[in-house]
Amino acid sequence: PSSMREVMLEIPNVSWNDIGGQQDTKTQLKEAVDWPLNHAKAFRRLGIRPPKGVLLYGPPGCSKTLTAKALATEAKVNFIAVRGPELFSKWVGESEKAVRDLFRKARAAAPSIVFFDEIDALTVSRGSSGEGTSVADRVLSQLLTELDGIEPLVEVTVVAATNMLENIDPAILRPGRIDRKIYVGLPDSSTRKAIFDIQFRKMACGRSMHVDRLVEMTDGFSGAEVVSLCQEAGMKAMSENPDADCVEMKHFEECRMRFRSRISPEALE
Ligand code: ATP
């Protein structure tokens, strides 16, 4: 019986159109993941090694997970997701086995993307006291073994994500491992506009609505916060009038104040 039964294996249903803006990220990811999966011959012809893995880093709520899913959907490959901390909590005592099973499953499901969220959880505090090796130590070295063992072109790509690049063990990022880093930052104004547009496809908006104003007043928001503001404005409209048939600008303005952007300047790179 596999200890990894609960690991999600799916073809996600997120398309590039569900993600506002972030054009740069999309392009870089396609090169790093889509090409190796779908243009293996070109890599052979050119004699270059396709990337084995990609690290998405940047502040929380800015579409790292969403992007990884869209990548799998659009490339029509399987998607296997695991969160770093889960390896220690869910599979106590069998964390290394969990890592092994994860990659076995990914190979069996190839072509596939293994999405490793919060990979910073595998950081080892080197030199810390204690005898023998810690669990984190062993999980990390298992991960490195698996990464080193993935043959290029076997159609398994690792996409990892973190909010804390500085906490990633440098061994993970060495050439031939997860050696591509892509910064996914806060949405700029055109990206925020695109996120509002996506939200407004499914929201009834009153005549007072003014997207450019909304874009201005959400400077510094993460994508998740923009979505959440829309949600709260809708709730506000309902609390005023349960029969409301649309949201208006004033609902957004009233909710805006509750969003002190939670993103600290240090998280901005
Ligand atoms: P974390 O680091 O907290 O895991 P993340 O960077 O992986 O965050 P996601 O989980 O991808 O962020 O995004 C959270 C939510 O924010 C998404 O489910 C989506 O609703 C919204 N969101 C963020 N960025 C965008 C975007 N560019 N377009 C559309 N929705 C977005």
PDB file of C-alpha atoms and ligand atoms in Angstrom:
ATOM      1  CA  PRO A   1       0.000   0.000   0.000  1.00  0.00           C
ATOM      2  CA  SER A   2       1.346   3.369  -0.942  1.00  0.00           C
ATOM      3  CA  SER A   3       1.812   5.994   1.706  1.00  0.00           C
ATOM      4  CA  MET A   4       1.281   8.575  -0.997  1.00  0.00           C
ATOM      5  CA  ARG A   5      -2.239   7.579  -1.857  1.00  0.00           C
ATOM      6  CA  GLU A   6      -3.500  11.027  -0.929  1.00  0.00           C
ATOM      7  CA  VAL A   7      -1.112  12.867  -3.190  1.00  0.00           C
ATOM      8  CA  MET A   8      -3.139  14.627  -5.795  1.00  0.00           C
ATOM      9  CA  LEU A   9      -2.806  13.312  -9.283  1.00  0.00           C
ATOM     10  CA  GLU A  10      -4.846  15.349 -11.670  1.00  0.00           C
ATOM     11  CA  ILE A  11      -5.030  17.196 -14.880  1.00  0.00           C
ATOM     12  CA  PRO A  12      -5.893  20.606 -13.525  1.00  0.00           C
ATOM     13  CA  ASN A  13      -8.423  22.758 -15.200  1.00  0.00           C
ATOM     14  CA  VAL A  14      -6.732  26.140 -15.196  1.00  0.00           C
ATOM     15  CA  SER A  15      -5.971  27.812 -18.487  1.00  0.00           C
ATOM     16  CA  TRP A  16      -3.596  30.663 -19.243  1.00  0.00           C
ATOM     17  CA  ASN A  17      -6.691  32.796 -19.721  1.00  0.00           C
ATOM     18  CA  ASP A  18      -7.572  32.381 -16.057  1.00  0.00           C
ATOM     19  CA  ILE A  19      -4.357  34.115 -15.117  1.00  0.00           C
ATOM     20  CA  GLY A  20      -4.231  37.844 -15.573  1.00  0.00           C
ATOM     21  CA  GLY A  21      -1.054  39.392 -16.947  1.00  0.00           C
ATOM     22  CA  GLN A  22       2.218  37.817 -15.766  1.00  0.00           C
ATOM     23  CA  GLN A  23       3.214  37.452 -19.406  1.00  0.00           C
ATOM     24  CA  ASP A  24       6.876  37.183 -18.586  1.00  0.00           C
ATOM     25  CA  THR A  25       6.369  34.336 -16.161  1.00  0.00           C
ATOM     26  CA  LYS A  26       4.189  32.474 -18.628  1.00  0.00           C
ATOM     27  CA  THR A  27       6.781  32.756 -21.371  1.00  0.00           C
ATOM     28  CA  GLN A  28       9.688  31.702 -19.202  1.00  0.00           C
ATOM     29  CA  LEU A  29       7.790  28.717 -17.895  1.00  0.00           C
ATOM     30  CA  LYS A  30       6.782  27.569 -21.334  1.00  0.00           C
ATOM     31  CA  GLU A  31      10.405  27.567 -22.366  1.00  0.00           C
ATOM     32  CA  ALA A  32      11.505  25.705 -19.291  1.00  0.00           C
ATOM     33  CA  VAL A  33       8.730  23.134 -19.050  1.00  0.00           C
ATOM     34  CA  ASP A  34       6.634  22.992 -22.162  1.00  0.00           C
ATOM     35  CA  TRP A  35       9.535  22.792 -24.602  1.00  0.00           C
ATOM     36  CA  PRO A  36      11.295  19.842 -22.953  1.00  0.00           C
ATOM     37  CA  LEU A  37       8.019  17.961 -22.820  1.00  0.00           C
ATOM     38  CA  ASN A  38       6.867  18.743 -26.316  1.00  0.00           C
ATOM     39  CA  HIS A  39      10.008  19.438 -28.279  1.00  0.00           C
ATOM     40  CA  ALA A  40      12.364  16.771 -27.006  1.00  0.00           C
ATOM     41  CA  LYS A  41      13.822  16.270 -30.475  1.00  0.00           C
ATOM     42  CA  ALA A  42      14.874  19.866 -30.786  1.00  0.00           C
ATOM     43  CA  PHE A  43      16.862  19.592 -27.587  1.00  0.00           C
ATOM     44  CA  ARG A  44      18.626  16.511 -28.922  1.00  0.00           C
ATOM     45  CA  ARG A  45      19.270  18.167 -32.254  1.00  0.00           C
ATOM     46  CA  LEU A  46      20.783  21.207 -30.605  1.00  0.00           C
ATOM     47  CA  GLY A  47      22.644  19.095 -28.104  1.00  0.00           C
ATOM     48  CA  ILE A  48      21.386  20.965 -25.083  1.00  0.00           C
ATOM     49  CA  ARG A  49      20.057  19.669 -21.840  1.00  0.00           C
ATOM     50  CA  PRO A  50      16.459  20.554 -20.998  1.00  0.00           C
ATOM     51  CA  PRO A  51      15.942  22.011 -17.544  1.00  0.00           C
ATOM     52  CA  LYS A  52      14.922  19.409 -14.964  1.00  0.00           C
ATOM     53  CA  GLY A  53      13.246  21.832 -12.708  1.00  0.00           C
ATOM     54  CA  VAL A  54      12.147  25.375 -12.165  1.00  0.00           C
ATOM     55  CA  LEU A  55      11.770  27.360  -8.977  1.00  0.00           C
ATOM     56  CA  LEU A  56       9.053  29.988  -8.794  1.00  0.00           C
ATOM     57  CA  TYR A  57       9.744  32.487  -6.055  1.00  0.00           C
ATOM     58  CA  GLY A  58       8.128  35.658  -4.813  1.00  0.00           C
ATOM     59  CA  PRO A  59       5.552  37.049  -2.396  1.00  0.00           C
ATOM     60  CA  PRO A  60       2.496  34.979  -1.447  1.00  0.00           C
ATOM     61  CA  GLY A  61      -0.728  35.084  -3.415  1.00  0.00           C
ATOM     62  CA  CYS A  62       0.829  36.098  -6.710  1.00  0.00           C
ATOM     63  CA  SER A  63      -0.144  33.103  -8.843  1.00  0.00           C
ATOM     64  CA  LYS A  64       2.710  30.647  -8.424  1.00  0.00           C
ATOM     65  CA  THR A  65       0.361  27.725  -7.800  1.00  0.00           C
ATOM     66  CA  LEU A  66      -2.099  28.895 -10.404  1.00  0.00           C
ATOM     67  CA  THR A  67       0.657  29.177 -12.993  1.00  0.00           C
ATOM     68  CA  ALA A  68       2.004  25.701 -12.296  1.00  0.00           C
ATOM     69  CA  LYS A  69      -1.480  24.295 -12.783  1.00  0.00           C
ATOM     70  CA  ALA A  70      -2.063  26.211 -15.991  1.00  0.00           C
ATOM     71  CA  LEU A  71       1.207  24.879 -17.291  1.00  0.00           C
ATOM     72  CA  ALA A  72       0.073  21.301 -16.713  1.00  0.00           C
ATOM     73  CA  THR A  73      -3.354  21.926 -18.223  1.00  0.00           C
ATOM     74  CA  GLU A  74      -1.999  23.590 -21.310  1.00  0.00           C
ATOM     75  CA  ALA A  75       0.751  21.042 -21.853  1.00  0.00           C
ATOM     76  CA  LYS A  76      -1.842  18.276 -21.260  1.00  0.00           C
ATOM     77  CA  VAL A  77       0.305  16.480 -18.734  1.00  0.00           C
ATOM     78  CA  ASN A  78      -0.387  15.022 -15.321  1.00  0.00           C
ATOM     79  CA  PHE A  79       0.059  17.198 -12.289  1.00  0.00           C
ATOM     80  CA  ILE A  80       1.214  15.877  -8.954  1.00  0.00           C
ATOM     81  CA  ALA A  81       1.223  18.315  -6.070  1.00  0.00           C
ATOM     82  CA  VAL A  82       2.823  18.124  -2.664  1.00  0.00           C
ATOM     83  CA  ARG A  83       3.527  20.743  -0.009  1.00  0.00           C
ATOM     84  CA  GLY A  84       6.904  20.675   1.699  1.00  0.00           C
ATOM     85  CA  PRO A  85       5.566  20.747   5.270  1.00  0.00           C
ATOM     86  CA  GLU A  86       3.189  17.897   4.448  1.00  0.00           C
ATOM     87  CA  LEU A  87       6.114  15.571   4.005  1.00  0.00           C
ATOM     88  CA  PHE A  88       6.906  15.938   7.675  1.00  0.00           C
ATOM     89  CA  SER A  89       3.419  16.081   9.148  1.00  0.00           C
ATOM     90  CA  LYS A  90       1.354  13.679   7.083  1.00  0.00           C
ATOM     91  CA  TRP A  91       3.922  10.978   6.693  1.00  0.00           C
ATOM     92  CA  VAL A  92       5.653  11.071  10.030  1.00  0.00           C
ATOM     93  CA  GLY A  93       8.429   8.522  10.112  1.00  0.00           C
ATOM     94  CA  GLU A  94       8.164   7.851   6.405  1.00  0.00           C
ATOM     95  CA  SER A  95       9.065  11.205   4.960  1.00  0.00           C
ATOM     96  CA  GLU A  96      11.896   9.856   2.832  1.00  0.00           C
ATOM     97  CA  LYS A  97       9.713   7.102   1.515  1.00  0.00           C
ATOM     98  CA  ALA A  98       7.113   9.725   0.706  1.00  0.00           C
ATOM     99  CA  VAL A  99       9.629  11.554  -1.475  1.00  0.00           C
ATOM    100  CA  ARG A 100      10.611   8.314  -3.195  1.00  0.00           C
ATOM    101  CA  ASP A 101       6.982   7.401  -3.820  1.00  0.00           C
ATOM    102  CA  LEU A 102       6.259  10.876  -5.117  1.00  0.00           C
ATOM    103  CA  PHE A 103       8.853  10.550  -7.856  1.00  0.00           C
ATOM    104  CA  ARG A 104       7.917   6.955  -8.602  1.00  0.00           C
ATOM    105  CA  LYS A 105       4.385   8.120  -9.107  1.00  0.00           C
ATOM    106  CA  ALA A 106       5.529  11.009 -11.291  1.00  0.00           C
ATOM    107  CA  ARG A 107       7.529   8.667 -13.529  1.00  0.00           C
ATOM    108  CA  ALA A 108       4.598   6.294 -13.799  1.00  0.00           C
ATOM    109  CA  ALA A 109       2.348   9.194 -14.750  1.00  0.00           C
ATOM    110  CA  ALA A 110       4.796  10.737 -17.243  1.00  0.00           C
ATOM    111  CA  PRO A 111       4.572  13.113 -18.941  1.00  0.00           C
ATOM    112  CA  SER A 112       4.027  14.877 -15.681  1.00  0.00           C
ATOM    113  CA  ILE A 113       4.776  17.901 -13.587  1.00  0.00           C
ATOM    114  CA  VAL A 114       5.633  17.475  -9.929  1.00  0.00           C
ATOM    115  CA  PHE A 115       4.626  20.629  -8.112  1.00  0.00           C
ATOM    116  CA  PHE A 116       6.544  21.086  -4.904  1.00  0.00           C
ATOM    117  CA  ASP A 117       4.965  23.941  -2.951  1.00  0.00           C
ATOM    118  CA  GLU A 118       6.732  25.517   0.043  1.00  0.00           C
ATOM    119  CA  ILE A 119       9.930  23.732  -0.799  1.00  0.00           C
ATOM    120  CA  ASP A 120      11.731  25.912   1.750  1.00  0.00           C
ATOM    121  CA  ALA A 121      10.352  23.534   4.390  1.00  0.00           C
ATOM    122  CA  LEU A 122      13.129  21.147   3.377  1.00  0.00           C
ATOM    123  CA  THR A 123      15.794  23.513   4.557  1.00  0.00           C
ATOM    124  CA  VAL A 124      18.370  21.934   6.736  1.00  0.00           C
ATOM    125  CA  SER A 125      19.864  23.992   9.487  1.00  0.00           C
ATOM    126  CA  ARG A 126      23.343  22.742   8.856  1.00  0.00           C
ATOM    127  CA  GLY A 127      25.677  22.538  11.757  1.00  0.00           C
ATOM    128  CA  SER A 128      22.823  22.406  14.184  1.00  0.00           C
ATOM    129  CA  SER A 129      23.588  20.253  17.169  1.00  0.00           C
ATOM    130  CA  GLY A 130      22.295  16.750  17.596  1.00  0.00           C
ATOM    131  CA  GLU A 131      23.614  13.391  16.648  1.00  0.00           C
ATOM    132  CA  GLY A 132      23.109  11.618  13.399  1.00  0.00           C
ATOM    133  CA  THR A 133      21.088  13.206  10.688  1.00  0.00           C
ATOM    134  CA  SER A 134      17.774  14.904  11.208  1.00  0.00           C
ATOM    135  CA  VAL A 135      14.637  13.973   9.331  1.00  0.00           C
ATOM    136  CA  ALA A 136      14.920  17.161   7.295  1.00  0.00           C
ATOM    137  CA  ASP A 137      18.464  16.185   6.367  1.00  0.00           C
ATOM    138  CA  ARG A 138      17.366  12.819   5.112  1.00  0.00           C
ATOM    139  CA  VAL A 139      14.356  14.144   3.233  1.00  0.00           C
ATOM    140  CA  LEU A 140      16.531  16.722   1.535  1.00  0.00           C
ATOM    141  CA  SER A 141      19.118  14.176   0.486  1.00  0.00           C
ATOM    142  CA  GLN A 142      16.375  11.910  -0.822  1.00  0.00           C
ATOM    143  CA  LEU A 143      15.067  14.792  -2.896  1.00  0.00           C
ATOM    144  CA  LEU A 144      18.551  15.472  -4.268  1.00  0.00           C
ATOM    145  CA  THR A 145      18.971  11.804  -5.140  1.00  0.00           C
ATOM    146  CA  GLU A 146      15.691  11.837  -7.021  1.00  0.00           C
ATOM    147  CA  LEU A 147      16.570  15.038  -8.859  1.00  0.00           C
ATOM    148  CA  ASP A 148      19.953  13.650  -9.849  1.00  0.00           C
ATOM    149  CA  GLY A 149      18.295  10.452 -10.952  1.00  0.00           C
ATOM    150  CA  ILE A 150      15.708  11.966 -13.257  1.00  0.00           C
ATOM    151  CA  GLU A 151      16.990  11.313 -16.731  1.00  0.00           C
ATOM    152  CA  PRO A 152      16.595  14.310 -18.954  1.00  0.00           C
ATOM    153  CA  LEU A 153      13.797  13.721 -21.439  1.00  0.00           C
ATOM    154  CA  VAL A 154      11.957  11.145 -19.373  1.00  0.00           C
ATOM    155  CA  GLU A 155       9.237  13.719 -19.233  1.00  0.00           C
ATOM    156  CA  VAL A 156       9.076  14.507 -15.563  1.00  0.00           C
ATOM    157  CA  THR A 157       9.576  18.145 -14.678  1.00  0.00           C
ATOM    158  CA  VAL A 158       9.776  19.543 -11.199  1.00  0.00           C
ATOM    159  CA  VAL A 159       8.198  22.908 -10.522  1.00  0.00           C
ATOM    160  CA  ALA A 160       8.922  24.167  -7.026  1.00  0.00           C
ATOM    161  CA  ALA A 161       7.609  27.263  -5.290  1.00  0.00           C
ATOM    162  CA  THR A 162       8.615  29.360  -2.321  1.00  0.00           C
ATOM    163  CA  ASN A 163       8.008  32.707  -0.651  1.00  0.00           C
ATOM    164  CA  MET A 164      11.435  32.536   0.944  1.00  0.00           C
ATOM    165  CA  LEU A 165      14.188  32.134  -1.602  1.00  0.00           C
ATOM    166  CA  GLU A 166      16.812  32.894   1.020  1.00  0.00           C
ATOM    167  CA  ASN A 167      15.794  29.772   2.922  1.00  0.00           C
ATOM    168  CA  ILE A 168      16.297  27.358   0.081  1.00  0.00           C
ATOM    169  CA  ASP A 169      19.179  24.997   0.535  1.00  0.00           C
ATOM    170  CA  PRO A 170      21.686  25.914  -2.198  1.00  0.00           C
ATOM    171  CA  ALA A 171      22.227  22.220  -2.945  1.00  0.00           C
ATOM    172  CA  ILE A 172      18.735  22.122  -4.449  1.00  0.00           C
ATOM    173  CA  LEU A 173      19.563  24.903  -6.885  1.00  0.00           C
ATOM    174  CA  ARG A 174      22.814  23.504  -8.216  1.00  0.00           C
ATOM    175  CA  PRO A 175      23.181  23.091 -11.999  1.00  0.00           C
ATOM    176  CA  GLY A 176      21.423  19.957 -13.185  1.00  0.00           C
ATOM    177  CA  ARG A 177      18.903  20.142 -10.372  1.00  0.00           C
ATOM    178  CA  ILE A 178      16.295  22.864  -9.965  1.00  0.00           C
ATOM    179  CA  ASP A 179      18.563  25.280 -11.709  1.00  0.00           C
ATOM    180  CA  ARG A 180      16.138  27.786 -13.176  1.00  0.00           C
ATOM    181  CA  LYS A 181      14.682  30.509 -11.013  1.00  0.00           C
ATOM    182  CA  ILE A 182      11.705  32.577 -12.074  1.00  0.00           C
ATOM    183  CA  TYR A 183      10.589  35.554 -10.026  1.00  0.00           C
ATOM    184  CA  VAL A 184       6.829  35.930  -9.756  1.00  0.00           C
ATOM    185  CA  GLY A 185       6.268  39.383  -8.339  1.00  0.00           C
ATOM    186  CA  LEU A 186       3.369  41.546  -7.273  1.00  0.00           C
ATOM    187  CA  PRO A 187       0.990  42.283 -10.126  1.00  0.00           C
ATOM    188  CA  ASP A 188       1.700  45.551 -11.913  1.00  0.00           C
ATOM    189  CA  SER A 189      -1.190  47.763 -12.972  1.00  0.00           C
ATOM    190  CA  SER A 190      -1.887  45.981 -16.246  1.00  0.00           C
ATOM    191  CA  THR A 191      -1.880  42.627 -14.471  1.00  0.00           C
ATOM    192  CA  ARG A 192      -4.258  43.929 -11.804  1.00  0.00           C
ATOM    193  CA  LYS A 193      -6.503  45.230 -14.544  1.00  0.00           C
ATOM    194  CA  ALA A 194      -6.491  41.801 -16.140  1.00  0.00           C
ATOM    195  CA  ILE A 195      -7.352  40.168 -12.798  1.00  0.00           C
ATOM    196  CA  PHE A 196     -10.291  42.552 -12.303  1.00  0.00           C
ATOM    197  CA  ASP A 197     -11.447  41.805 -15.838  1.00  0.00           C
ATOM    198  CA  ILE A 198     -11.402  38.080 -15.087  1.00  0.00           C
ATOM    199  CA  GLN A 199     -13.373  38.617 -11.885  1.00  0.00           C
ATOM    200  CA  PHE A 200     -15.875  40.885 -13.616  1.00  0.00           C
ATOM    201  CA  ARG A 201     -16.646  38.214 -16.194  1.00  0.00           C
ATOM    202  CA  LYS A 202     -18.656  36.583 -13.433  1.00  0.00           C
ATOM    203  CA  MET A 203     -19.737  39.605 -11.364  1.00  0.00           C
ATOM    204  CA  ALA A 204     -22.641  41.918 -12.121  1.00  0.00           C
ATOM    205  CA  CYS A 205     -21.234  45.433 -12.086  1.00  0.00           C
ATOM    206  CA  GLY A 206     -23.224  48.635 -11.692  1.00  0.00           C
ATOM    207  CA  ARG A 207     -22.777  51.752 -13.784  1.00  0.00           C
ATOM    208  CA  SER A 208     -20.533  53.434 -11.224  1.00  0.00           C
ATOM    209  CA  MET A 209     -17.810  50.864 -11.692  1.00  0.00           C
ATOM    210  CA  HIS A 210     -14.497  52.263 -12.832  1.00  0.00           C
ATOM    211  CA  VAL A 211     -11.799  49.683 -13.410  1.00  0.00           C
ATOM    212  CA  ASP A 212      -8.965  52.157 -13.826  1.00  0.00           C
ATOM    213  CA  ARG A 213      -9.770  53.632 -10.415  1.00  0.00           C
ATOM    214  CA  LEU A 214      -9.773  50.157  -8.918  1.00  0.00           C
ATOM    215  CA  VAL A 215      -6.410  49.431 -10.471  1.00  0.00           C
ATOM    216  CA  GLU A 216      -5.013  52.619  -8.936  1.00  0.00           C
ATOM    217  CA  MET A 217      -6.353  51.917  -5.505  1.00  0.00           C
ATOM    218  CA  THR A 218      -4.911  48.405  -5.376  1.00  0.00           C
ATOM    219  CA  ASP A 219      -1.287  49.343  -5.917  1.00  0.00           C
ATOM    220  CA  GLY A 220       0.808  46.953  -3.813  1.00  0.00           C
ATOM    221  CA  PHE A 221      -1.893  44.295  -3.607  1.00  0.00           C
ATOM    222  CA  SER A 222      -1.146  40.688  -4.378  1.00  0.00           C
ATOM    223  CA  GLY A 223      -3.329  38.918  -6.937  1.00  0.00           C
ATOM    224  CA  ALA A 224      -5.022  37.025  -4.132  1.00  0.00           C
ATOM    225  CA  GLU A 225      -5.836  40.320  -2.410  1.00  0.00           C
ATOM    226  CA  VAL A 226      -7.370  41.734  -5.571  1.00  0.00           C
ATOM    227  CA  VAL A 227      -9.601  38.672  -5.822  1.00  0.00           C
ATOM    228  CA  SER A 228     -10.459  38.922  -2.165  1.00  0.00           C
ATOM    229  CA  LEU A 229     -11.363  42.615  -2.486  1.00  0.00           C
ATOM    230  CA  CYS A 230     -13.874  41.705  -5.205  1.00  0.00           C
ATOM    231  CA  GLN A 231     -15.306  39.048  -2.954  1.00  0.00           C
ATOM    232  CA  GLU A 232     -15.676  41.434  -0.033  1.00  0.00           C
ATOM    233  CA  ALA A 233     -17.228  44.134  -2.183  1.00  0.00           C
ATOM    234  CA  GLY A 234     -19.821  41.606  -3.301  1.00  0.00           C
ATOM    235  CA  MET A 235     -20.539  40.697   0.314  1.00  0.00           C
ATOM    236  CA  LYS A 236     -20.830  44.372   1.156  1.00  0.00           C
ATOM    237  CA  ALA A 237     -23.399  44.888  -1.587  1.00  0.00           C
ATOM    238  CA  MET A 238     -25.387  41.975  -0.233  1.00  0.00           C
ATOM    239  CA  SER A 239     -25.218  43.143   3.353  1.00  0.00           C
ATOM    240  CA  GLU A 240     -26.670  46.455   2.240  1.00  0.00           C
ATOM    241  CA  ASN A 241     -29.361  44.815   0.255  1.00  0.00           C
ATOM    242  CA  PRO A 242     -29.751  41.052  -0.047  1.00  0.00           C
ATOM    243  CA  ASP A 243     -31.597  41.598  -3.303  1.00  0.00           C
ATOM    244  CA  ALA A 244     -28.820  43.730  -4.781  1.00  0.00           C
ATOM    245  CA  ASP A 245     -28.338  42.879  -8.405  1.00  0.00           C
ATOM    246  CA  CYS A 246     -24.910  44.390  -8.831  1.00  0.00           C
ATOM    247  CA  VAL A 247     -21.848  45.730  -7.052  1.00  0.00           C
ATOM    248  CA  GLU A 248     -20.986  49.391  -7.236  1.00  0.00           C
ATOM    249  CA  MET A 249     -17.810  51.394  -6.842  1.00  0.00           C
ATOM    250  CA  LYS A 250     -18.729  52.483  -3.318  1.00  0.00           C
ATOM    251  CA  HIS A 251     -18.665  48.863  -2.139  1.00  0.00           C
ATOM    252  CA  PHE A 252     -15.083  48.533  -3.290  1.00  0.00           C
ATOM    253  CA  GLU A 253     -14.148  51.856  -1.719  1.00  0.00           C
ATOM    254  CA  GLU A 254     -15.666  50.865   1.596  1.00  0.00           C
ATOM    255  CA  CYS A 255     -13.776  47.568   1.641  1.00  0.00           C
ATOM    256  CA  ARG A 256     -10.478  48.948   0.403  1.00  0.00           C
ATOM    257  CA  MET A 257      -9.504  50.293   3.818  1.00  0.00           C
ATOM    258  CA  ARG A 258      -9.553  46.855   5.345  1.00  0.00           C
ATOM    259  CA  PHE A 259      -6.705  45.845   3.103  1.00  0.00           C
ATOM    260  CA  ARG A 260      -3.519  47.120   4.547  1.00  0.00           C
ATOM    261  CA  SER A 261      -1.323  45.290   2.121  1.00  0.00           C
ATOM    262  CA  ARG A 262       0.099  42.374   4.026  1.00  0.00           C
ATOM    263  CA  ILE A 263       3.176  42.172   1.893  1.00  0.00           C
ATOM    264  CA  SER A 264       6.267  43.462   3.578  1.00  0.00           C
ATOM    265  CA  PRO A 265       8.806  45.423   1.544  1.00  0.00           C
ATOM    266  CA  GLU A 266      11.433  42.722   2.152  1.00  0.00           C
ATOM    267  CA  ALA A 267       9.265  40.201   0.346  1.00  0.00           C
ATOM    268  CA  LEU A 268       9.509  42.262  -2.819  1.00  0.00           C
ATOM    269  CA  GLU A 269      12.880  40.766  -3.676  1.00  0.00           C
TER     270      GLU A 269
HETATM  271  P1  ATP B   1       1.327  31.123  -2.044  1.00  0.00           P
HETATM  272  O1  ATP B   1       2.749  31.530  -2.124  1.00  0.00           O
HETATM  273  O2  ATP B   1       0.592  31.753  -0.904  1.00  0.00           O
HETATM  274  O3  ATP B   1       1.093  29.658  -2.217  1.00  0.00           O
HETATM  275  P2  ATP B   1       0.778  31.597  -4.795  1.00  0.00           P
HETATM  276  O4  ATP B   1       1.757  32.569  -5.349  1.00  0.00           O
HETATM  277  O5  ATP B   1       0.949  30.168  -5.099  1.00  0.00           O
HETATM  278  O6  ATP B   1       0.620  31.843  -3.251  1.00  0.00           O
HETATM  279  P3  ATP B   1      -1.802  31.289  -5.932  1.00  0.00           P
HETATM  280  O7  ATP B   1      -2.264  30.228  -4.999  1.00  0.00           O
HETATM  281  O8  ATP B   1      -1.457  30.891  -7.306  1.00  0.00           O
HETATM  282  O9  ATP B   1      -0.629  32.095  -5.277  1.00  0.00           O
HETATM  283  O10 ATP B   1      -2.882  32.459  -6.016  1.00  0.00           O
HETATM  284  C1  ATP B   1      -3.835  32.638  -5.010  1.00  0.00           C
HETATM  285  C2  ATP B   1      -5.113  33.140  -5.620  1.00  0.00           C
HETATM  286  O11 ATP B   1      -4.949  34.482  -6.049  1.00  0.00           O
HETATM  287  C3  ATP B   1      -5.511  32.397  -6.877  1.00  0.00           C
HETATM  288  O12 ATP B   1      -6.295  31.277  -6.591  1.00  0.00           O
HETATM  289  C4  ATP B   1      -6.272  33.448  -7.668  1.00  0.00           C
HETATM  290  O13 ATP B   1      -7.602  33.525  -7.215  1.00  0.00           O
HETATM  291  C5  ATP B   1      -5.610  34.734  -7.249  1.00  0.00           C
HETATM  292  N1  ATP B   1      -4.625  35.244  -8.214  1.00  0.00           N
HETATM  293  C6  ATP B   1      -3.354  35.589  -7.934  1.00  0.00           C
HETATM  294  N2  ATP B   1      -2.714  36.058  -9.025  1.00  0.00           N
HETATM  295  C7  ATP B   1      -3.611  36.014 -10.028  1.00  0.00           C
HETATM  296  C8  ATP B   1      -3.560  36.360 -11.419  1.00  0.00           C
HETATM  297  N3  ATP B   1      -2.443  36.875 -11.988  1.00  0.00           N
HETATM  298  N4  ATP B   1      -4.675  36.172 -12.151  1.00  0.00           N
HETATM  299  C9  ATP B   1      -5.801  35.675 -11.602  1.00  0.00           C
HETATM  300  N5  ATP B   1      -5.913  35.331 -10.308  1.00  0.00           N
HETATM  301  C10 ATP B   1      -4.836  35.493  -9.524  1.00  0.00           C
END
